[in-house]
Short mmCIF file of C-alpha atoms and ligand atoms in Angstrom, two decimals:
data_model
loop_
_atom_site.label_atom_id
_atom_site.label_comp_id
_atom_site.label_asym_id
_atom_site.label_seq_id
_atom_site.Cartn_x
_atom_site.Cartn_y
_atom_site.Cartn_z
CA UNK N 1 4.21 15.19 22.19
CA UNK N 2 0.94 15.15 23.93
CA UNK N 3 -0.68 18.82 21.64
CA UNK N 4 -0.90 16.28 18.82
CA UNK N 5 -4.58 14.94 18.87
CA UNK N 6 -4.34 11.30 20.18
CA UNK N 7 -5.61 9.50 17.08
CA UNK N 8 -2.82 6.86 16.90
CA UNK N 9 -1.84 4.61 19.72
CA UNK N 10 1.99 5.02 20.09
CA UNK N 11 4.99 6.32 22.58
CA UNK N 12 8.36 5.41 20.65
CA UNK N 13 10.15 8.45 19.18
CA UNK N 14 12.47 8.28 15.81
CA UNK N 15 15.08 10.36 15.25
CA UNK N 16 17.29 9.03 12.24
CA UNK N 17 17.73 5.76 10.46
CA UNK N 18 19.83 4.42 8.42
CA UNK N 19 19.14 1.23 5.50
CA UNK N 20 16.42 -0.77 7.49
CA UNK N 21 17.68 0.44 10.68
CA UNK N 22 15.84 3.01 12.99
CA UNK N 23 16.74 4.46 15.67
CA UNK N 24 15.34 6.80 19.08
CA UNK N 25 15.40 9.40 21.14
CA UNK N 26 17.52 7.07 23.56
CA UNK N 27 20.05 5.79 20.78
CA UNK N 28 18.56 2.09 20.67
CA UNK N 29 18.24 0.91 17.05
CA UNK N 30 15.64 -1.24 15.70
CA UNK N 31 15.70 -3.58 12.65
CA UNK N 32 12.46 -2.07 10.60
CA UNK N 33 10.09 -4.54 9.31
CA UNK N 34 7.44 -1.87 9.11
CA UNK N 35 9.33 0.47 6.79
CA UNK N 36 7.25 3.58 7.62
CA UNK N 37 3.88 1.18 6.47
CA UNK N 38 5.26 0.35 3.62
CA UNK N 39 6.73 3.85 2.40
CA UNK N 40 10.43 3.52 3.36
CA UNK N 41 10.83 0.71 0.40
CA UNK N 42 14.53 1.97 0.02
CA UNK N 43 15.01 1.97 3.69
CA UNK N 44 16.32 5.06 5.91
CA UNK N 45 18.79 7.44 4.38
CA UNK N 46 18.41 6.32 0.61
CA UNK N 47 21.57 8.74 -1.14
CA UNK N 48 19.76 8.77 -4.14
CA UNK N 49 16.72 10.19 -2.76
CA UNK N 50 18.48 12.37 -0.37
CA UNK N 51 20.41 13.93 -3.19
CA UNK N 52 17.45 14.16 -5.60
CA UNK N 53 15.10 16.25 -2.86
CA UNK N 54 18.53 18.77 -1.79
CA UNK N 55 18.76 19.10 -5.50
CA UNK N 56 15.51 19.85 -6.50
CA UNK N 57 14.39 21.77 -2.62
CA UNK N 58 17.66 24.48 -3.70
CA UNK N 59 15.95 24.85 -7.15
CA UNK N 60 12.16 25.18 -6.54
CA UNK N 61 10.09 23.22 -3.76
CA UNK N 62 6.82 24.88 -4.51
CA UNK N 63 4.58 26.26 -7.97
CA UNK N 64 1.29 24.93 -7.30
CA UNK N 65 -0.40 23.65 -10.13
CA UNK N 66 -1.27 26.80 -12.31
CA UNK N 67 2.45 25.67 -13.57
CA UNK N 68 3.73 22.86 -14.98
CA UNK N 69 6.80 21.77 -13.08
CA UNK N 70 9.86 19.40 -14.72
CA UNK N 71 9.91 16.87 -12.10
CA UNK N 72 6.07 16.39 -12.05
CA UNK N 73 6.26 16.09 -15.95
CA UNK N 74 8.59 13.70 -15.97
CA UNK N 75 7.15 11.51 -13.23
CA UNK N 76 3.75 11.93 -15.16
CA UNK N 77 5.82 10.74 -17.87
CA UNK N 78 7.96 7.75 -16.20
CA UNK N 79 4.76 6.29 -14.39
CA UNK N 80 2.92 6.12 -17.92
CA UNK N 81 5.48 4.15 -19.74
CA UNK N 82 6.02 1.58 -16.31
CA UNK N 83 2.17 0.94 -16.31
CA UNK N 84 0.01 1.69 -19.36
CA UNK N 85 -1.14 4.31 -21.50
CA UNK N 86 -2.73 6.82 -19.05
CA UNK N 87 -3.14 10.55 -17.86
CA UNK N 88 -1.72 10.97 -14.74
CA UNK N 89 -3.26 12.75 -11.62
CA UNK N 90 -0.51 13.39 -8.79
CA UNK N 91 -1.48 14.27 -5.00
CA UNK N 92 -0.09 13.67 -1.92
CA UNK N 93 -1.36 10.46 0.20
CA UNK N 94 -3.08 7.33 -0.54
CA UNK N 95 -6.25 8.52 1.01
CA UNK N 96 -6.12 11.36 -1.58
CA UNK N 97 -5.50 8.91 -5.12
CA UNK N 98 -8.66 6.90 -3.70
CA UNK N 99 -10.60 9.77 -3.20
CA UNK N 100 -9.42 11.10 -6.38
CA UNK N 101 -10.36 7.99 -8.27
CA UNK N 102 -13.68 7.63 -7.22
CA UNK N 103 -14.56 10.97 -8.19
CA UNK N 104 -12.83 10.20 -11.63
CA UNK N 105 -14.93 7.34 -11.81
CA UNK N 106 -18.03 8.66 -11.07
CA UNK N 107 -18.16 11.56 -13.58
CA UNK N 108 -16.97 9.40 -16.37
CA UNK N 109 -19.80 7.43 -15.38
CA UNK N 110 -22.28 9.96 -14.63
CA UNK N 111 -23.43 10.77 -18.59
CA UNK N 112 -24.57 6.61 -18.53
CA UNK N 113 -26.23 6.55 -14.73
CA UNK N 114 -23.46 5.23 -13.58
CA UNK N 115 -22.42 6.47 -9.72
CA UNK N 116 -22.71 3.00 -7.34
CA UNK N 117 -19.19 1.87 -5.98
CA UNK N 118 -18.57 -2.57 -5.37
CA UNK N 119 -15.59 -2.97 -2.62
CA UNK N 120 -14.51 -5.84 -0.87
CA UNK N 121 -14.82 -7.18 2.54
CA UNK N 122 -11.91 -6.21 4.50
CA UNK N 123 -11.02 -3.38 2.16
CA UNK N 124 -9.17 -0.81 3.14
CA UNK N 125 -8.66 2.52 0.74
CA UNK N 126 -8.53 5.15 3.12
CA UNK N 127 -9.81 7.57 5.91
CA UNK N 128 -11.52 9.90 3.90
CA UNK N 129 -15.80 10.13 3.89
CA UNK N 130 -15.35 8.92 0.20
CA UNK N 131 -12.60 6.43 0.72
CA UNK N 132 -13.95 5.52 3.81
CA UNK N 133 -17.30 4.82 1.68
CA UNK N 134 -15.71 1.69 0.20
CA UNK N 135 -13.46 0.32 3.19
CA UNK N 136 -15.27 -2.20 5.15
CA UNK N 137 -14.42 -2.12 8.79
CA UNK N 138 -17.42 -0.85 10.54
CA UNK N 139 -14.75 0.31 13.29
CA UNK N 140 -13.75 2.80 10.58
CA UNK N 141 -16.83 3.47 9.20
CA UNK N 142 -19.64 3.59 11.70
CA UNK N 143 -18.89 6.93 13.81
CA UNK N 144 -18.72 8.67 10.69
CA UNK N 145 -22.20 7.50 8.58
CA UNK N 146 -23.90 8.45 6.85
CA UNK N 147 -21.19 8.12 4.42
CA UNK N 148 -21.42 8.27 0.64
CA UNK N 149 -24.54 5.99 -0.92
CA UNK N 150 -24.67 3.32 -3.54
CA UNK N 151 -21.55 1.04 -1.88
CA UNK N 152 -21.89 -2.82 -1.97
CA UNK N 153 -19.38 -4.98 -0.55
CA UNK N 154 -18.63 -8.54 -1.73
CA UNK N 155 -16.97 -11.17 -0.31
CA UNK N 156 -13.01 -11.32 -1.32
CA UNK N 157 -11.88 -13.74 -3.73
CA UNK N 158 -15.46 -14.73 -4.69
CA UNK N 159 -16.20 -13.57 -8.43
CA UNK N 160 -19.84 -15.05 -8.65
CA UNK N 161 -20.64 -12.26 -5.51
CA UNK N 162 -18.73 -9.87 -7.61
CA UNK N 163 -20.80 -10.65 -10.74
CA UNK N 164 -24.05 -10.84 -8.74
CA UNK N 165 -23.00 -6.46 -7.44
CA UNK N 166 -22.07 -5.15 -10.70
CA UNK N 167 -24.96 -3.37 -12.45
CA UNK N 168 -25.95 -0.82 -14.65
CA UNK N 169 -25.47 1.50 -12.26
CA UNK N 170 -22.42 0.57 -11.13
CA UNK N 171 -19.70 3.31 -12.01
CA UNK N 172 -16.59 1.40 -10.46
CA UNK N 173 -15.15 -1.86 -8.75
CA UNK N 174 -12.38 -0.81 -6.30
CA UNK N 175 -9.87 -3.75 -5.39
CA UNK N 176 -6.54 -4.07 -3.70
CA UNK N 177 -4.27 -6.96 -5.61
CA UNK N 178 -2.87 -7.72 -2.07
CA UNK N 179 -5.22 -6.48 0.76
CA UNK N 180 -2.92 -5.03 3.20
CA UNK N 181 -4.55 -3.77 6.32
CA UNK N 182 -7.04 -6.58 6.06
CA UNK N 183 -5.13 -9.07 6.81
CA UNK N 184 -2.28 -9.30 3.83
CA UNK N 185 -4.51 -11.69 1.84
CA UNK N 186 -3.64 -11.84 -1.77
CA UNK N 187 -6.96 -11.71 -4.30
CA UNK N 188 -5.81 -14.98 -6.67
CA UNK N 189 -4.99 -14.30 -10.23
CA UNK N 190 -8.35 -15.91 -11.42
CA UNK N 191 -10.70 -13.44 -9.50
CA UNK N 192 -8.93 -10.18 -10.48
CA UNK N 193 -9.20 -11.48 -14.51
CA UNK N 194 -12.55 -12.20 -13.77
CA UNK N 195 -13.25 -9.08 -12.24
CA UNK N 196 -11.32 -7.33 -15.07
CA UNK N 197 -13.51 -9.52 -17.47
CA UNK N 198 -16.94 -8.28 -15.95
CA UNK N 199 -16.02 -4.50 -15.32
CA UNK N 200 -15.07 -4.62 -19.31
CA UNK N 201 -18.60 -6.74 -20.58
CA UNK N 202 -20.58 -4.32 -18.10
CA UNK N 203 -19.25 -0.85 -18.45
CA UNK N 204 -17.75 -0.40 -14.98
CA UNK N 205 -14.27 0.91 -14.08
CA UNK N 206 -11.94 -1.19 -12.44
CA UNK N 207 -10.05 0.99 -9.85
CA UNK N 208 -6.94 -0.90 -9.04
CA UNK N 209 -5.60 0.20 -5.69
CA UNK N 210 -1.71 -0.80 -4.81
CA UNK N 211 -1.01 2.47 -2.52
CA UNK N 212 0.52 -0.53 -0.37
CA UNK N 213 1.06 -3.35 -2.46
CA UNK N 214 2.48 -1.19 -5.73
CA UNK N 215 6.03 -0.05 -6.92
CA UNK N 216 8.25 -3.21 -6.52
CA UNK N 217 6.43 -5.03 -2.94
CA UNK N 218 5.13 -7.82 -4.37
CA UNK N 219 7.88 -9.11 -6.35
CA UNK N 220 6.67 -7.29 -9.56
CA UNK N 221 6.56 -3.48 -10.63
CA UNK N 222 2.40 -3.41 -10.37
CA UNK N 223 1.07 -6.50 -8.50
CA UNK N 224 -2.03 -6.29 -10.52
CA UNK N 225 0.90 -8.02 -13.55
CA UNK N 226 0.87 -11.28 -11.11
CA UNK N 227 -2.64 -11.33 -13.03
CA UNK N 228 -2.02 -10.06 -16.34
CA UNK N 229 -4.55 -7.40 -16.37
CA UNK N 230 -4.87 -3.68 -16.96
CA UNK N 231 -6.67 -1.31 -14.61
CA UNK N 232 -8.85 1.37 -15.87
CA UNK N 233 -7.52 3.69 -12.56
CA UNK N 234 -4.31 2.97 -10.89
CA UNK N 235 -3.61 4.63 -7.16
CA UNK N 236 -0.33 4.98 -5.89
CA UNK N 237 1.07 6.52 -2.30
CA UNK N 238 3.00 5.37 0.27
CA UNK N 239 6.75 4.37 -1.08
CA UNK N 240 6.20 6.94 -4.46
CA UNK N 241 7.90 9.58 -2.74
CA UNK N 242 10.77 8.24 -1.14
CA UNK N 243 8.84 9.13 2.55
CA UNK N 244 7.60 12.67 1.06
CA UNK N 245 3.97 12.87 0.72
CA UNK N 246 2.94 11.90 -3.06
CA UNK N 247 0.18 9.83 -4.37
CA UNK N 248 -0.76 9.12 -8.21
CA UNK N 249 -3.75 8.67 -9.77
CA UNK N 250 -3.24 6.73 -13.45
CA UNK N 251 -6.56 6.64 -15.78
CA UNK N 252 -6.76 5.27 -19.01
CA UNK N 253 -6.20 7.05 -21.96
CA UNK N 254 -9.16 6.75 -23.75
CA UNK N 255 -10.97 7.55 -20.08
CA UNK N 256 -9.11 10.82 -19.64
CA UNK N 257 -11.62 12.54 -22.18
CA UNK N 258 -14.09 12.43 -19.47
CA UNK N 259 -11.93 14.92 -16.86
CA UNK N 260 -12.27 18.54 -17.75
CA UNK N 261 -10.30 21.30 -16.65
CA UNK N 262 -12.00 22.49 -13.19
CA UNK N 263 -12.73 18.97 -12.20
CA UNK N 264 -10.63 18.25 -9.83
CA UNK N 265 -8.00 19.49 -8.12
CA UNK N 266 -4.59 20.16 -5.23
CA UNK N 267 -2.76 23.02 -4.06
CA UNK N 268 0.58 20.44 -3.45
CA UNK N 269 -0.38 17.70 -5.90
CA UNK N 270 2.44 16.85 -7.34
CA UNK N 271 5.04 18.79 -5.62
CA UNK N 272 8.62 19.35 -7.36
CA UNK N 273 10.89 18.25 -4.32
CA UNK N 274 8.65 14.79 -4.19
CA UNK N 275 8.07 14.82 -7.60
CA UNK N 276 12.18 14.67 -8.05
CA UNK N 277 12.02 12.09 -5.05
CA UNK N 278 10.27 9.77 -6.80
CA UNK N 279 11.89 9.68 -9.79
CA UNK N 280 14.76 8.52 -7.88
CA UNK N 281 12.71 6.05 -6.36
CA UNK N 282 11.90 4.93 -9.74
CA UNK N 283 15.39 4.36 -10.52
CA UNK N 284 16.41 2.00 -8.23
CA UNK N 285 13.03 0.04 -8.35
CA UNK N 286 13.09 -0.18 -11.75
CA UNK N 287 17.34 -0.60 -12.24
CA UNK N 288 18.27 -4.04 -13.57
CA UNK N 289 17.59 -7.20 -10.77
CA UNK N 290 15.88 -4.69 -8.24
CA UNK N 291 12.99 -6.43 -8.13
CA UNK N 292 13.79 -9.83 -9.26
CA UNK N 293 16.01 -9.95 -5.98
CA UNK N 294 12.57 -8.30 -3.97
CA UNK N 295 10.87 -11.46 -4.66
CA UNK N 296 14.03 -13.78 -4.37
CA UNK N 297 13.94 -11.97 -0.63
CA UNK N 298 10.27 -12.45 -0.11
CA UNK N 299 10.48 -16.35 -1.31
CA UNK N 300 13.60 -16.32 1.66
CA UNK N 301 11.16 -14.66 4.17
CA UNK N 302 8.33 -16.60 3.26
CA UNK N 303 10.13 -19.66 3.62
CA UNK N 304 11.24 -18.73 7.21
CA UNK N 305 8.31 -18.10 8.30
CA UNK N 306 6.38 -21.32 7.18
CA UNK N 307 9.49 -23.19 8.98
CA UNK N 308 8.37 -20.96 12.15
CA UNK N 309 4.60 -21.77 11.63
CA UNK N 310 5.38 -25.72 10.99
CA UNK N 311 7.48 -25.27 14.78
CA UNK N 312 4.98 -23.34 16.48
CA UNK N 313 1.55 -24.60 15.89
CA UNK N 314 -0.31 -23.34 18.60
CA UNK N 315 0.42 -20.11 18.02
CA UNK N 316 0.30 -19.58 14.19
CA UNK N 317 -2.96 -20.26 12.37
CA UNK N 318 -1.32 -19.66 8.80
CA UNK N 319 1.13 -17.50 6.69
CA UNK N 320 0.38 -15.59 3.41
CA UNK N 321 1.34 -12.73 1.13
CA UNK N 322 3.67 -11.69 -1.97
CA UNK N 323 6.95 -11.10 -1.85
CA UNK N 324 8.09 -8.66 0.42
CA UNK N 325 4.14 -8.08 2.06
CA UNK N 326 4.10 -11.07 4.45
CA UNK N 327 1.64 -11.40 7.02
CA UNK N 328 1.37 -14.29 9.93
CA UNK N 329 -2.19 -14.76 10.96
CA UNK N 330 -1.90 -15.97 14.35
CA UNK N 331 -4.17 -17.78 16.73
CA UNK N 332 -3.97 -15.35 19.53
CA UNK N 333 -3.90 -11.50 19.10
CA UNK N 334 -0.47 -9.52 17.79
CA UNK N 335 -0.28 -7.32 20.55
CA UNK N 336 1.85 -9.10 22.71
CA UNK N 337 4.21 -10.68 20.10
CA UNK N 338 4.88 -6.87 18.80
CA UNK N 339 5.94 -6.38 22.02
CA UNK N 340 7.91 -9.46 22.38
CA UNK N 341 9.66 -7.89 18.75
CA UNK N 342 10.13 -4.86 19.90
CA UNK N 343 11.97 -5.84 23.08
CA UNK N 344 14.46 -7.41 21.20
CA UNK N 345 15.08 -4.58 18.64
CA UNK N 346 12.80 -5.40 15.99
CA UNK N 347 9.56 -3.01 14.76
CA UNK N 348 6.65 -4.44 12.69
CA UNK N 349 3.27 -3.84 12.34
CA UNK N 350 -0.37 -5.54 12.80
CA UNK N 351 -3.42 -6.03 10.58
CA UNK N 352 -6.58 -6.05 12.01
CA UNK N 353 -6.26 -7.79 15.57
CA UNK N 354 -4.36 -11.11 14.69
CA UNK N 355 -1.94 -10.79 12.08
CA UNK N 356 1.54 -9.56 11.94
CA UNK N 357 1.88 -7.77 8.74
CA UNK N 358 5.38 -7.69 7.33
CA UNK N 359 6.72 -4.86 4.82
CA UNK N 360 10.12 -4.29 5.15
CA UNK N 361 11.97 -2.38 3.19
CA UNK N 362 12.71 -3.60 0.02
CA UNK N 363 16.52 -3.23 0.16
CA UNK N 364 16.33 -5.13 3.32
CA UNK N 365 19.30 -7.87 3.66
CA UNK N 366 19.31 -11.85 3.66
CA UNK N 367 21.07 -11.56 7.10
CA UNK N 368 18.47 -8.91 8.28
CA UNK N 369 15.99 -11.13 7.17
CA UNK N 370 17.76 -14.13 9.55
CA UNK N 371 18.20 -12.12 12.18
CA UNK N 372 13.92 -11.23 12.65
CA UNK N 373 13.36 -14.52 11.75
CA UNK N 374 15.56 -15.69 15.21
CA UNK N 375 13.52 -13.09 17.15
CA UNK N 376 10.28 -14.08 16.13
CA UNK N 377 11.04 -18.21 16.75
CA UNK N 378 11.97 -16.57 20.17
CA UNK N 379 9.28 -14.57 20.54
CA UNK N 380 6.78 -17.44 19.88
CA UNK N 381 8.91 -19.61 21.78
CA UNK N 382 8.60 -17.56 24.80
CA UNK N 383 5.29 -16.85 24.79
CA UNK N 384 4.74 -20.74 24.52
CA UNK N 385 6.82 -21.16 27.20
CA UNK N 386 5.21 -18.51 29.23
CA UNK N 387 1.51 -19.92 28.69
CA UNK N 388 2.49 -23.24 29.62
C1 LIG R 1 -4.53 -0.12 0.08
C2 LIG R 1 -4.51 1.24 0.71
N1 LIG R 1 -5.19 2.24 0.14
C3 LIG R 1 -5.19 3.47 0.67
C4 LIG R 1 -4.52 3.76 1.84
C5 LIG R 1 -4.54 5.15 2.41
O1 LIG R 1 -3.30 5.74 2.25
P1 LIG R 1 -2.83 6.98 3.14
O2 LIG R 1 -2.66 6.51 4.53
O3 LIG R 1 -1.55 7.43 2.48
O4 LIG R 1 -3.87 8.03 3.03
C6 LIG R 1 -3.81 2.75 2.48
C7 LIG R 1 -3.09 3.03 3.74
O5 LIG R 1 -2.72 2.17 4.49
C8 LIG R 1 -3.79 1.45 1.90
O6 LIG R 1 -3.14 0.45 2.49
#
C-alpha cells in the first residue's frame, strides 16, 4: 500500500461487505456508519446494483461521449422527471459536477458581466482549483492560491450577508442544503427561500449542491424540497452510482440555451455500466416507503443520540442534521472517540476537528442503529471515566 501517494490518513484495509457491514483483510467486520462518505446509501453488496453493472459491463462498459448510450439516456431522463425540468450533464465525482457547474454558470453569465462566485463559510464543494475556489477552509485552500478570483464568502444561515454579496456581477450562489464536511449543519428553510428569492430578483444562479446530502439522505428525494425551492444547477455524486464513479450536473431548461456544443466536456462522463448502476439506485430510492422509512430511521437515530448528549454533557456540545446525515459536535476533538468506535466494531467519520459525522447507509436497520448507539454511550462513557 505505501506506492499510493500519502494524501489520506488511513491503515484499515476492506475487502468485501455485505448490507452495512464491512469487513478486512483480517476477517473482523465493522458496522458502517460512514457508508463509503455517504456513497454506499444501499449498503455493501446491493443485488440490484450488482446485477444492473454485470448486466450492462457484458453488454458495453465504454462509448465515450461521441455516442449516445441507453443507460445514460435514461438516467438523463429519470433524474429530470425526480427533480425539475433540466438538461442533464453526467461526470464522474462530486468534485467534477461542481466544477462543471461553475463553468455552466459562468458562461451563461458571461454575455451580462456576470463571472463572481458567493459561497458559504464552511463550504465544502470540492478539491478542484475551481471547486476549491468556493470551499472555505483555508487548510484546503491556502497551499494552492492563487485560486480562481471574484469569490466572496458569507456567513451560513445569514441571508442579510447573502443579500449584502450578491451583485451585478455576481454569476452564481453555490450552497449545500445540509453542509456536510463542515460540520453537518443544516441551512434553515427560511435562508435557502431567501437565497432562492434574491438569486431570482438579481439575475444570479443558484447552484444547489447535494453531492452529499442528495438522493434520499435527508429524509426527502432532494433536500433542497425541505425548502420548497428549485435550483437553477443541481450537483449530484457520491451515492448516484451505486459506489461507481458518477456525478450529475442538472441545469434548468430555459438555462441550457446558454451551453453550446464544444463547451464542456468528459471522456467517462456518464459511463454505461454506472449509468445502469444508478438507475438501479434510483429504483430502490425512489420505490414506495424508501424514503419515508430513511427519515423514520433518522428521527430513531436522532433521538438516540440527543438521549446520549442529555447523559453525557461534558463531552457533547450539541447534535444536528437531517435524517440519515447526523453529526455530534463534541466538546473535545473526534479523534479519540473514532477510535473508541472502531475498537468495538463500528466505522464513522469526522467533520472538521470536533464532530462525528454520521451517514450510514440508508438501508441501515433499527437494531443496527441500537447497536452504535450502545457503543457510542460506551465510548463516551469510557472516555469520561478515563479523564476522571
Ligand atoms: C457537498 C460536497 N460537494 C462536493 C464534494 C466533492 O465530491 P468528490 O469527493 O466526489 O469529488 C463533496 C465531497 O465530500 C461534498 O461533500
Amino acid at each position: 500500500m505505501s506506492a499510493l501517494l500519502p494524501v489520506y490518513e488511513r491503515d484499515l484495509v476492506l475487502v468485501s461487505g455485505r448490507g452495512a457491514r464491512v469487513f478486512d483483510s483480517s476477517g473482523r467486520g465493522y458496522l458502517d456508519f460512514a457508508a463509503g462518505i455517504g456513497v454506499n446509501g444501499l449498503g455493501y453488496g446491493d443485488r440490484a446494483v450488482v446485477a444492473a453493472i454485470r448486466r450492462q459491463a457484458s453488454r458495453l462498459i465504454h462509448a465515450s461521449n461521441l455516442y449516445h448510450t441507453e443507460p445514460a439516456a435514461a438516467l438523463a431522463e429519470r433524474l429530470v422527471s425526480l427533480a425539475f425540468p433540466a438538461k442533464v450533464f453526467l461526470c464522474n465525482s462530486g468534485t467534477e459536477a461542481g466544477e462543471s457547474a461553475i463553468k455552466f454558470a459562468r458562461k451563461i453569465g458571461r454575455p451580462r458581466g456576470r463571472s463572481e462566485l458567493v459561497a458559504f463559510e464552511r463550504s465544502f464543494h470540492g478539491r478542484t482549483l475551481g471547486t476549491l475556489s468556493i470551499t472555505w477552509s483555508a487548510k484546503y485552500r491556502e497551499p494552492f492560491e492563487p485560486l480562481i478570483p471574484g469569490v466572496r464568502f458569507c456567513p451560513w444561515d445569514d441571508l442579510a450577508a447573502a443579500a449584502a454579496a450578491i451583485g451585478p456581477a455576481t454569476a452564481a450562489v453555490a450552497v449545500e442544503p445540509v453542509q456536510g464536511e463542515g460540520g453537518v449543519r443544516p441551512a434553515s428553510p427560511e435562508f435557502l427561500r431567501g437565497l432562492a428569492s434574491l438569486c431570482r430578483e438579481r439575475g444570479a444562479l443558484l447552484v444547489v449542491d447535494e453531492v452529499q446530502c442528495g438522493l434520499g439522505r435527508t429524509g426527502r428525494l432532494f433536500a433542497y424540497q425541505h425548502a420548497g425551492i428549485t435550483p437553477d444547477i443541481l450537483t449530484l455524486a457520491k451515492p448516484l452510482g451505486g459506489g461507481l464513479p458518477l456525478g450529475a450536473v442538472l441545469l434548468r431548461d430555459e438555462l441550457a440555451g446558454g451551453i453550446a456544443v464544444g463547451d464542456h466536456g468528459s471522456t467517462f462522463g456518464g459511463n454505461p455500466v454506472a449509468a445502469a448502476a444508478a438507475l438501479a439506485v434510483l429504483e430502490r430510492v425512489t420505490a414506495e416507503g424508501f424514503i419515508e422509512e430513511v427519515a423514520g430511521k433518522g428521527a430513531f437515530l436522532l433521538k438516540g443520540l440527543l438521549r446520549i448528549a442529555k447523559k453525557h454533557p461534558g463531552a457533547v456540545a450539541q447534535v444536528r442534521g437531517l435524517g440519515l446525515m447526523l453529526g455530534v459536535e463534541l466538546k473535545g476533538p473526534a479523534g479519540p472517540v473514532l477510535k473508541g468506535l472502531r475498537e468495538r466494531g463500528v466505522l464513522a467519520t469526522k467533520a472538521g476537528d470536533n464532530v462525528l459525522r454520521l451517514l450510514p447507509p440508508l438501508v441501515i436497520k433499527r437494531s443496527e442503529i441500537r447497536a452504535f448507539l450502545e457503543s457510542l454511550d460506551a465510548v463516551l462513557q469510557e472516555q469520561t471515566s478515563a479523564a476522571a
